[in-house]
Coordinates of C-alpha atoms and ligand atoms in Angstrom, one line a residue:
X1 CA 143.2 75.0 60.5
X2 CA 142.1 72.2 58.1
X3 CA 138.3 72.5 58.7
X4 CA 136.1 75.1 60.2
X5 CA 136.3 73.8 63.8
X6 CA 132.7 74.2 64.9
X7 CA 133.1 71.2 67.3
X8 CA 135.5 73.1 69.6
X9 CA 132.5 74.8 71.2
X10 CA 130.5 71.6 71.3
X11 CA 129.5 69.6 74.3
X12 CA 129.0 66.0 73.2
X13 CA 126.7 63.4 74.7
X14 CA 127.2 59.7 74.0
X15 CA 124.1 57.5 73.7
X16 CA 124.3 53.8 73.9
X17 CA 121.1 53.2 72.0
X18 CA 120.2 49.8 73.5
X19 CA 120.0 51.5 76.9
X20 CA 118.8 55.0 76.5
X21 CA 115.0 54.9 76.0
X22 CA 112.7 52.2 74.9
X23 CA 109.7 53.5 72.9
X24 CA 108.2 50.3 71.4
X25 CA 108.0 48.4 74.7
X26 CA 110.4 45.5 73.8
X27 CA 112.8 46.2 76.7
X28 CA 115.5 47.6 74.3
X29 CA 116.2 51.2 73.6
X30 CA 115.5 52.6 70.1
X31 CA 115.7 55.6 67.8
X32 CA 112.2 56.8 68.6
X33 CA 113.2 56.7 72.2
X34 CA 116.2 59.0 71.5
X35 CA 113.9 61.4 69.5
X36 CA 111.5 61.6 72.5
X37 CA 114.4 62.5 74.8
X38 CA 115.8 65.3 72.6
X39 CA 114.1 68.0 74.7
X40 CA 115.9 66.7 77.8
X41 CA 119.2 66.8 75.9
X42 CA 118.6 70.3 74.7
X43 CA 117.8 71.4 78.2
X44 CA 121.0 69.8 79.5
X45 CA 122.8 72.0 77.0
X46 CA 124.6 69.5 74.9
X47 CA 125.0 70.3 71.2
X48 CA 126.2 67.0 69.6
X49 CA 125.1 63.3 70.1
X50 CA 127.5 60.5 69.5
X51 CA 125.3 57.5 68.8
X52 CA 126.9 54.1 69.4
X53 CA 126.2 51.7 66.5
X54 CA 122.6 51.1 65.5
X55 CA 123.3 49.5 62.1
X56 CA 122.0 46.1 61.3
X57 CA 123.9 43.6 63.5
X58 CA 123.6 40.3 65.2
X59 CA 124.7 42.1 68.4
X60 CA 127.5 39.8 69.3
X61 CA 129.4 42.9 70.4
X62 CA 126.7 45.3 71.1
X63 CA 126.4 46.5 67.5
X64 CA 130.1 46.9 66.8
X65 CA 129.6 43.9 64.6
X66 CA 127.8 45.3 61.6
X67 CA 126.1 43.1 59.1
X68 CA 124.8 45.9 56.9
X69 CA 126.1 49.4 56.9
X70 CA 123.1 50.7 55.0
X71 CA 120.4 49.4 57.4
X72 CA 119.2 50.3 60.9
X73 CA 118.8 47.2 63.0
X74 CA 115.1 46.5 63.5
X75 CA 115.5 46.5 67.3
X76 CA 116.3 50.2 66.9
X77 CA 113.7 51.1 64.3
X78 CA 114.1 52.0 60.7
X79 CA 116.1 54.3 58.3
X80 CA 113.0 56.6 58.4
X81 CA 113.5 56.9 62.2
X82 CA 117.1 57.7 61.6
X83 CA 116.2 60.4 59.1
X84 CA 113.7 61.8 61.6
X85 CA 116.3 61.7 64.4
X86 CA 118.8 63.7 62.3
X87 CA 116.1 66.2 61.3
X88 CA 114.5 66.6 64.7
X89 CA 117.9 66.8 66.5
X90 CA 118.8 69.7 64.1
X91 CA 115.7 71.5 65.3
X92 CA 117.0 71.2 68.8
X93 CA 120.3 72.6 67.8
X94 CA 122.0 69.1 68.0
X95 CA 124.2 67.4 65.5
X96 CA 124.5 63.7 65.2
X97 CA 127.7 61.6 65.1
X98 CA 127.5 58.0 64.1
X99 CA 130.0 55.3 65.0
X100 CA 132.2 54.3 62.1
X101 CA 133.2 50.7 62.5
X102 CA 135.5 49.8 59.6
X103 CA 138.2 47.6 61.0
X104 CA 135.9 44.7 60.9
X105 CA 132.3 43.6 60.0
X106 CA 130.1 41.0 61.5
X107 CA 130.5 37.5 60.3
X108 CA 126.9 37.9 59.0
X109 CA 127.9 40.7 56.6
X110 CA 127.2 39.5 53.0
X111 CA 130.8 40.0 52.1
X112 CA 132.0 37.6 54.7
X113 CA 129.2 35.1 54.0
X114 CA 130.3 35.1 50.3
X115 CA 133.9 34.8 51.3
X116 CA 133.1 31.7 53.3
X117 CA 130.7 30.2 50.8
X118 CA 133.1 30.5 47.9
X119 CA 136.9 30.7 48.4
X120 CA 137.2 32.0 44.8
X121 CA 134.8 34.8 45.4
X122 CA 136.2 38.3 45.2
X123 CA 135.1 38.8 48.7
X124 CA 137.6 36.4 50.0
X125 CA 140.2 39.1 49.7
X126 CA 138.0 41.6 51.6
X127 CA 139.1 39.7 54.7
X128 CA 142.3 38.2 56.0
X129 CA 142.4 34.4 55.4
X130 CA 145.6 32.5 55.9
X131 CA 146.7 28.9 56.1
X132 CA 147.6 27.5 59.5
X133 CA 151.1 26.5 60.4
X134 CA 152.1 23.1 62.0
X135 CA 148.5 22.3 62.6
X136 CA 147.8 25.5 64.4
X137 CA 146.8 29.1 63.7
X138 CA 149.4 31.2 61.8
X139 CA 150.6 32.9 65.0
X140 CA 149.9 33.3 68.7
X141 CA 148.2 36.6 68.7
X142 CA 145.5 37.1 71.4
X143 CA 142.4 39.0 70.2
X144 CA 141.5 42.1 72.2
X145 CA 138.7 40.2 73.9
X146 CA 140.8 37.1 74.7
X147 CA 141.6 33.8 73.0
X148 CA 143.3 33.4 69.7
X149 CA 142.9 36.1 67.1
X150 CA 142.5 33.4 64.4
X151 CA 139.4 31.3 63.9
X152 CA 139.4 28.1 61.9
X153 CA 137.3 28.3 58.8
X154 CA 134.6 25.5 59.0
X155 CA 134.8 22.9 56.3
X156 CA 138.2 23.9 55.0
X157 CA 141.4 22.3 55.9
X158 CA 144.0 24.3 57.6
X159 CA 142.4 27.7 56.8
X160 CA 141.9 30.5 59.4
X161 CA 140.7 34.1 59.3
X162 CA 141.9 37.0 61.5
X163 CA 139.7 38.8 64.0
X164 CA 141.2 41.4 66.3
X165 CA 138.0 41.4 68.4
X166 CA 135.5 38.6 68.7
X167 CA 135.5 35.6 66.3
X168 CA 132.2 37.0 64.9
X169 CA 134.0 40.2 63.9
X170 CA 136.4 39.3 61.0
X171 CA 138.9 42.0 60.2
X172 CA 138.6 43.7 56.8
X173 CA 141.6 43.6 54.5
X174 CA 142.4 47.2 53.8
X175 CA 144.9 46.3 51.2
X176 CA 142.0 45.5 48.9
X177 CA 141.1 48.5 46.8
X178 CA 137.6 47.4 46.0
X179 CA 136.8 47.0 49.7
X180 CA 138.2 50.4 50.4
X181 CA 136.1 52.0 47.7
X182 CA 133.0 50.4 49.1
X183 CA 133.7 51.8 52.5
X184 CA 134.3 55.3 51.1
X185 CA 131.0 55.1 49.2
X186 CA 129.3 54.1 52.4
X187 CA 130.8 56.9 54.5
X188 CA 129.8 59.5 51.9
X189 CA 126.3 58.0 51.8
X190 CA 126.0 58.6 55.5
X191 CA 127.5 62.1 55.4
X192 CA 125.1 63.0 52.7
X193 CA 122.3 62.5 55.2
X194 CA 123.6 65.4 57.2
X195 CA 125.6 63.9 59.9
X196 CA 128.0 66.1 62.0
X197 CA 130.7 63.4 61.6
X198 CA 131.9 60.2 63.2
X199 CA 133.5 58.6 66.2
X200 CA 135.9 56.2 64.4
X201 CA 136.2 52.8 66.0
X202 CA 139.4 50.8 66.5
X203 CA 140.9 52.8 63.6
X204 CA 144.6 52.3 64.4
X205 CA 144.3 48.6 63.6
X206 CA 143.6 48.8 59.9
X207 CA 147.1 48.0 58.7
X208 CA 148.4 44.6 59.4
X209 CA 152.0 43.4 59.1
X210 CA 152.9 41.5 55.9
X211 CA 154.2 38.4 57.6
X212 CA 151.8 36.6 59.9
X213 CA 153.9 33.5 60.4
X214 CA 155.9 34.6 63.4
X215 CA 155.7 33.4 67.0
X216 CA 155.7 36.1 69.7
X217 CA 156.7 35.9 73.3
X218 CA 153.7 35.0 75.4
X219 CA 152.6 37.9 77.7
X220 CA 150.3 35.8 79.9
X221 CA 149.5 32.3 81.1
X222 CA 147.5 31.5 77.9
X223 CA 150.7 31.4 75.8
X224 CA 149.4 34.2 73.6
X225 CA 150.6 37.7 72.9
X226 CA 148.3 40.7 72.8
X227 CA 147.5 41.6 69.2
X228 CA 147.5 45.3 70.0
X229 CA 151.3 45.4 69.9
X230 CA 151.4 44.2 66.3
X231 CA 148.5 45.8 64.4
X232 CA 148.3 49.2 66.0
X233 CA 149.6 52.2 64.0
X234 CA 151.6 50.2 61.4
X235 CA 153.6 52.1 58.8
X236 CA 151.4 52.8 55.7
X237 CA 148.1 53.2 57.6
X238 CA 148.1 57.0 57.2
X239 CA 147.8 56.8 53.4
X240 CA 144.4 55.1 53.8
X241 CA 143.3 57.5 56.5
X242 CA 144.3 60.5 54.4
X243 CA 142.2 59.1 51.6
X244 CA 139.2 58.9 53.9
X245 CA 139.7 62.5 55.0
X246 CA 140.2 63.8 51.5
X247 CA 137.4 61.9 49.9
X248 CA 134.9 61.9 52.7
X249 CA 135.4 63.9 55.9
X250 CA 136.9 67.2 54.5
X251 CA 134.1 67.5 51.9
X252 CA 131.5 67.7 54.6
X253 CA 133.4 69.6 57.2
X254 CA 132.8 66.6 59.4
X255 CA 134.1 66.2 62.9
X256 CA 136.0 63.0 63.4
X257 CA 137.2 61.6 66.7
X258 CA 139.3 58.5 66.5
X259 CA 139.3 55.8 69.1
X260 CA 143.0 55.4 68.8
X261 CA 145.8 55.2 71.4
X262 CA 148.2 57.2 69.3
X263 CA 151.8 57.2 70.5
X264 CA 153.0 60.7 71.3
X265 CA 155.5 60.8 68.5
X266 CA 152.8 60.2 65.9
X267 CA 150.1 62.4 67.3
X268 CA 150.9 65.2 64.9
X269 CA 150.1 62.9 61.9
X270 CA 146.7 62.1 63.3
X271 CA 145.5 65.3 64.8
X272 CA 148.0 68.0 63.9
X273 CA 147.2 70.8 61.4
X274 CA 147.4 68.4 58.5
X275 CA 146.3 65.3 60.5
X276 CA 143.7 62.9 59.4
X277 CA 141.2 63.4 62.2
X278 CA 139.8 66.4 64.1
X279 CA 140.8 64.8 67.4
X280 CA 141.4 61.6 69.2
X281 CA 140.5 60.0 72.5
X282 CA 143.3 59.6 75.0
X283 CA 143.4 56.4 77.1
X284 CA 146.2 57.3 79.4
X285 CA 144.1 58.2 82.4
X286 CA 140.9 56.3 81.7
X287 CA 142.9 53.1 81.6
X288 CA 145.1 54.0 84.5
X289 CA 144.3 50.8 86.3
X290 CA 144.9 48.5 83.3
X291 CA 148.0 46.3 83.1
X292 CA 149.9 46.4 79.8
X293 CA 148.6 43.0 78.7
X294 CA 145.0 44.3 79.0
X295 CA 144.1 41.7 81.6
X296 CA 141.5 43.6 83.6
X297 CA 141.0 40.8 86.1
X298 CA 144.1 42.2 87.7
X299 CA 143.6 45.9 87.9
X300 CA 146.5 47.8 89.4
X301 CA 146.5 50.4 92.1
X302 CA 147.3 54.0 91.2
X303 CA 147.9 57.3 93.0
X304 CA 146.5 60.8 92.5
X305 CA 150.0 61.9 91.6
X306 CA 150.0 59.4 88.8
X307 CA 146.6 60.4 87.6
X308 CA 147.6 64.1 87.7
X309 CA 150.7 63.4 85.7
X310 CA 148.8 61.5 83.0
X311 CA 146.1 64.2 82.7
X312 CA 148.7 67.0 82.6
X313 CA 150.9 65.2 80.0
X314 CA 147.9 64.6 77.8
X315 CA 146.6 68.2 78.1
X316 CA 150.0 69.8 77.4
X317 CA 150.6 67.6 74.3
X318 CA 147.0 67.8 73.0
X319 CA 146.8 71.6 73.1
X320 CA 150.2 72.0 71.5
X321 CA 149.5 69.7 68.6
X322 CA 145.8 70.2 68.0
X323 CA 142.7 69.8 70.0
X324 CA 141.8 67.2 72.6
X325 CA 138.6 65.6 73.8
X326 CA 137.9 64.8 77.4
X327 CA 135.8 62.1 78.9
X328 CA 135.2 60.2 82.1
X329 CA 133.1 57.5 80.8
X330 CA 131.9 55.6 77.7
X331 CA 130.3 52.3 76.9
X332 CA 133.6 50.5 77.3
X333 CA 134.5 51.9 80.7
X334 CA 133.0 51.3 84.2
X335 CA 131.2 54.3 85.8
X336 CA 133.7 57.0 86.7
X337 CA 132.5 57.3 90.3
X338 CA 133.1 53.6 90.8
X339 CA 136.5 53.8 89.1
X340 CA 138.1 56.9 90.5
X341 CA 136.7 57.2 94.0
X342 CA 137.0 54.7 96.9
X343 CA 133.7 53.1 97.9
X344 CA 133.4 54.9 101.2
X345 CA 133.7 58.3 99.5
X346 CA 131.2 57.8 96.7
X347 CA 128.6 60.5 96.9
X348 CA 127.2 63.6 95.1
X349 CA 130.2 65.7 96.2
X350 CA 132.7 63.4 94.7
X351 CA 130.6 63.0 91.6
X352 CA 130.6 66.7 91.2
X353 CA 134.3 66.9 91.8
X354 CA 134.9 64.4 88.9
X355 CA 132.7 66.5 86.7
X356 CA 134.7 69.7 87.5
X357 CA 138.0 67.9 87.0
X358 CA 137.2 66.8 83.5
X359 CA 134.7 69.4 82.2
X360 CA 137.2 72.2 82.9
X361 CA 140.1 70.7 81.0
X362 CA 141.1 72.0 77.6
X363 CA 139.2 70.2 74.8
X364 CA 135.7 69.2 73.8
X365 CA 133.9 67.3 76.6
X366 CA 132.1 64.1 76.0
X367 CA 129.4 63.1 78.6
X368 CA 128.2 59.5 78.6
X369 CA 124.5 58.9 79.2
X370 CA 123.8 58.6 82.9
X371 CA 127.1 60.2 83.9
X372 CA 125.2 63.5 84.4
X373 CA 123.1 62.0 87.1
X374 CA 125.9 60.1 88.7
X375 CA 125.0 56.5 87.7
X376 CA 127.2 53.9 89.3
X377 CA 128.5 50.4 88.6
X378 CA 126.0 47.6 89.0
X379 CA 127.0 45.2 91.7
X380 CA 123.9 42.9 91.8
X381 CA 124.3 40.8 88.7
X382 CA 125.1 37.1 88.5
X383 CA 127.5 35.9 85.8
X384 CA 124.6 34.8 83.6
X385 CA 123.1 38.3 83.7
X386 CA 126.0 39.9 81.8
X387 CA 125.6 40.5 78.1
X388 CA 129.1 41.9 77.3
X389 CA 131.2 39.4 75.3
X390 CA 134.4 40.9 76.7
X391 CA 133.3 40.2 80.3
X392 CA 133.0 36.5 79.5
X393 CA 136.2 36.3 77.6
X394 CA 138.0 38.1 80.5
X395 CA 136.5 35.7 83.0
X396 CA 137.8 32.8 81.0
X397 CA 141.3 34.4 80.9
X398 CA 141.2 34.9 84.7
X399 CA 140.4 31.2 85.2
X400 CA 143.2 30.2 82.9
X401 CA 145.5 32.5 85.0
X402 CA 144.6 30.3 88.0
X403 CA 141.9 32.4 89.7
X404 CA 139.0 30.6 91.4
X405 CA 135.6 31.1 89.9
X406 CA 134.7 33.5 92.7
X407 CA 137.9 35.4 92.4
X408 CA 137.6 35.7 88.6
X409 CA 134.0 36.9 88.9
X410 CA 134.8 39.5 91.6
X411 CA 137.7 40.8 89.7
X412 CA 136.1 40.9 86.3
X413 CA 132.8 42.6 87.1
X414 CA 134.6 45.7 88.5
X415 CA 135.6 46.6 85.0
X416 CA 132.8 44.9 83.0
X417 CA 131.5 47.1 80.2
X418 CA 128.0 46.3 81.3
X419 CA 128.5 48.6 84.3
X420 CA 127.9 51.5 82.0
X421 CA 125.5 49.7 79.7
X422 CA 122.6 49.2 82.2
X423 CA 119.5 51.2 81.1
X424 CA 119.3 54.9 81.7
X425 CA 117.6 55.8 84.9
X426 CA 114.9 58.4 84.1
X427 CA 112.7 58.1 87.1
X428 CA 111.7 55.9 90.1
X429 CA 108.9 54.3 88.1
X430 CA 109.2 50.6 87.2
X431 CA 112.2 49.9 85.0
X432 CA 113.4 53.4 85.8
X433 CA 111.1 54.9 83.2
X434 CA 113.4 53.3 80.6
X435 CA 110.8 50.8 79.4
X436 CA 107.4 49.5 80.0
X437 CA 108.2 46.0 78.8
X438 CA 108.0 43.0 81.0
X439 CA 111.8 42.7 81.0
X440 CA 114.7 44.9 79.9
X441 CA 117.6 43.5 77.8
X442 CA 120.0 44.1 80.6
X443 CA 119.0 44.5 84.2
X444 CA 118.5 47.9 85.7
X445 CA 120.7 49.1 88.5
X446 CA 118.5 48.8 91.6
X447 CA 119.7 52.2 92.8
X448 CA 117.4 53.8 90.2
X449 CA 114.9 54.5 92.9
X450 CA 117.3 57.2 94.3
X451 CA 119.6 58.0 91.3
X452 CA 117.4 59.1 88.4
X453 CA 116.7 62.2 86.2
X454 CA 113.2 63.0 87.7
X455 CA 114.6 63.3 91.2
X456 CA 117.4 65.6 90.1
X457 CA 115.8 67.8 87.4
X458 CA 114.3 70.3 89.8
X459 CA 116.8 70.1 92.6
X460 CA 119.4 72.8 92.2
X461 CA 121.9 71.0 94.3
X462 CA 121.8 67.8 92.3
X463 CA 124.6 66.2 90.2
X464 CA 122.5 66.9 87.1
X465 CA 122.1 70.6 88.0
X466 CA 125.8 70.8 88.6
X467 CA 126.5 69.3 85.1
X468 CA 124.2 71.9 83.6
X469 CA 126.1 74.7 85.4
X470 CA 129.4 73.3 84.0
X471 CA 127.9 73.1 80.5
X472 CA 126.5 76.7 80.9
X473 CA 130.0 78.0 81.5
X474 CA 130.7 77.1 77.8
X475 CA 127.7 78.9 76.5
X476 CA 128.2 82.2 74.5
X477 CA 126.2 84.2 77.0
X478 CA 128.5 83.2 79.9
X479 CA 131.3 85.6 80.9
X480 CA 133.6 82.6 81.3
X481 CA 132.8 80.8 78.0
X482 CA 135.8 81.9 75.9
X483 CA 138.3 81.1 78.6
X484 CA 136.6 77.8 79.4
X485 CA 136.7 76.7 75.8
X486 CA 139.9 78.3 74.5
X487 CA 142.0 79.1 77.5
X488 CA 145.4 77.5 77.6
X489 CA 145.8 74.7 80.1
X490 CA 148.5 75.6 82.6
X491 CA 149.4 73.1 85.3
X492 CA 149.6 74.3 88.9
X493 CA 151.6 72.0 91.0
X494 CA 151.2 72.1 94.8
X495 CA 153.4 70.0 97.0
X496 CA 150.2 68.1 98.0
X497 CA 149.8 64.6 96.7
X498 CA 146.0 64.6 96.5
X499 CA 145.5 67.9 94.8
X500 CA 145.0 68.4 91.1
X501 CA 145.1 72.1 90.2
X502 CA 145.3 73.9 86.9
X503 CA 144.6 77.2 85.3
X504 CA 142.9 78.1 82.0
X505 CA 144.4 81.2 80.6
X506 CA 143.2 83.4 77.8
X507 CA 145.1 86.7 77.5
X508 CA 144.5 88.4 80.8
X509 CA 141.5 86.2 81.8
X510 CA 142.2 83.2 83.9
X511 CA 140.4 80.5 85.8
X512 CA 141.9 78.5 88.6
X513 CA 140.5 75.0 89.1
X514 CA 141.3 73.3 92.5
X515 CA 140.4 69.6 93.1
X516 CA 141.0 67.8 96.4
X517 CA 140.8 64.2 95.5
X518 CA 140.9 62.9 99.1
X519 CA 138.8 62.6 102.2
X520 CA 141.0 65.0 104.2
X521 CA 141.1 68.8 104.3
X522 CA 144.1 70.4 102.6
X523 CA 145.3 73.9 102.8
X524 CA 146.5 75.5 99.5
X525 CA 147.9 79.0 98.7
X526 CA 145.9 80.9 96.2
X527 CA 147.1 83.8 94.2
X528 CA 145.2 86.9 95.3
X529 CA 144.1 87.7 91.8
X530 CA 141.7 84.8 91.9
X531 CA 139.1 86.6 94.0
X532 CA 135.9 85.7 92.1
X533 CA 134.1 82.6 92.8
X534 CA 132.7 80.7 89.8
X535 CA 131.5 77.3 91.0
X536 CA 131.9 75.1 94.0
X537 CA 130.7 71.6 94.7
X538 CA 130.2 72.5 98.4
X539 CA 129.3 75.6 100.2
X540 CA 131.7 78.3 98.8
X541 CA 135.0 78.5 100.7
X542 CA 136.7 81.8 101.6
X543 CA 140.3 82.6 100.9
X544 CA 141.9 84.1 104.0
X545 CA 145.4 85.5 104.0
X546 CA 146.0 84.0 100.6
X547 CA 145.1 80.5 101.9
X548 CA 142.1 78.3 101.1
X549 CA 141.0 75.2 103.0
X550 CA 139.9 72.6 100.5
X551 CA 137.5 70.3 102.3
X552 CA 137.3 66.6 101.5
X553 CA 136.5 66.1 97.8
X554 CA 135.9 69.8 97.3
X555 CA 136.4 71.2 93.8
X556 CA 136.4 75.0 93.2
X557 CA 136.6 77.2 90.2
X558 CA 137.9 80.7 90.8
X559 CA 138.4 83.5 88.3
X560 CA 140.5 86.6 88.1
X561 CA 137.6 88.6 86.6
X562 CA 133.9 88.8 86.9
Ligands
NOJ601 C1 135.8 49.8 70.4 C2 134.4 49.9 70.9 O1 134.3 51.0 71.7 C3 134.1 48.6 71.6 O2 132.8 48.7 72.2 C4 134.1 47.5 70.6 O3 133.9 46.3 71.3 C5 135.4 47.4 69.9 N1 135.9 48.7 69.5 C6 135.3 46.6 68.6 O4 134.6 47.3 67.6

């Protein structure tokens, strides 16, 4: 084991700071707001917060466009607020993870401004500038958000810079040693403050190919080819990542979770015993509906069998190689209830079922703000109401592909990242108790009058109470904690297409998790050793003659000991 793995027992809660709690009445969440809500988080039982970026930023991409790594953006407060947050969270038994965004900066970062102002400045080489070819960009890469990944430099002839994301997020040139040193200093400066670690953004993209002047087969109507195929996980990247681990993360016993769709064959290098990160997010089942060219205006249908296979594959490989993390939602994903469950079946039962499915898997669970109360996609916005840059870029792509405006809108909003970015629903008070400002930065989901923390906190049958019970299973005092955290994941395959079932096994202790992802009752055989009932999202069901009837959307956890 390369570090002391304190994070294996953690339950992590992601906060999108713009939308969590507004303390200074400007309609935007802030760090003081997070501090005020620490008692809520402690009561929920989480032990780590992952805070999405709150560094200084023009907010072109919700803060993932950093203009100063050493400043807190004034919309969120100050560095003193950050220090207070770290210290107060500690008192509540909570560690803080920051988001580490080092593939790119904002175009307002001083390095980039210098690089533009003076082509001879040393900062020019901190980024990737290249001359165009035949009057066009060096190649036909499409950025992750859509459109060319190259932006023409103003006032210079035939010069472009590379941006894998928005044109206001120029990619850093990791070949440049000075730049790398500056990033290493910055990471250590933050770790010195007492962070628990980092969620590491877009990290697989650091290394670029040496030759940019190739044309690639177009993979969609825009004539472009998705950049992801060409800059992800390129040979040589691991040297830089090991350097970060050796010179930063290891020294502080920091937890690092990479946002990286690592191919199976390379997983060992990233998260194995000598890997560069503690763990990594898996995209295989969260992106189950995405086509390979990333065009989320044409989501594909999927089956429970496929979902089960993806989850099982990931579980088996993650536990063999290292340690996984599980999540249903984050700030880039729609709300899970809206993604995984057909509209007619969306209710508290199916929300609790999803919670059981993912919280009982092997690995550290991440809960995204509002997931614990069953927040849903927003369906009442007009196009202009959206803030997310990717939503607009995808809408344009859909139009280029020939969809009408209405078709493009209907298709794109299902997956829009703003679905999960609407403000947290604390109560049925105006603006859901999120803010007392006249207006909030993004509209609140009108269902806040019924879906909110206040209405669920004291209701033992609520989604929130159910999440607390699942979290409690991982607490040291609980008889099932060791098996829930450390038990081996063992698939159980029934010949039933809508059932997902698995065991967690630790020596002679075992849990059986049964999930009926359908609106029909299904009968399953249950080994007679699983006679103890741990948790159920409906009235507990009885096993009779070795058979159990799983009602629609029922999820059950059984144990072979008490
Ligand atoms: C991944 C982040 O999660 C996403 O929100 C962001 O837009 C991109 N990386 C670029 O930083």
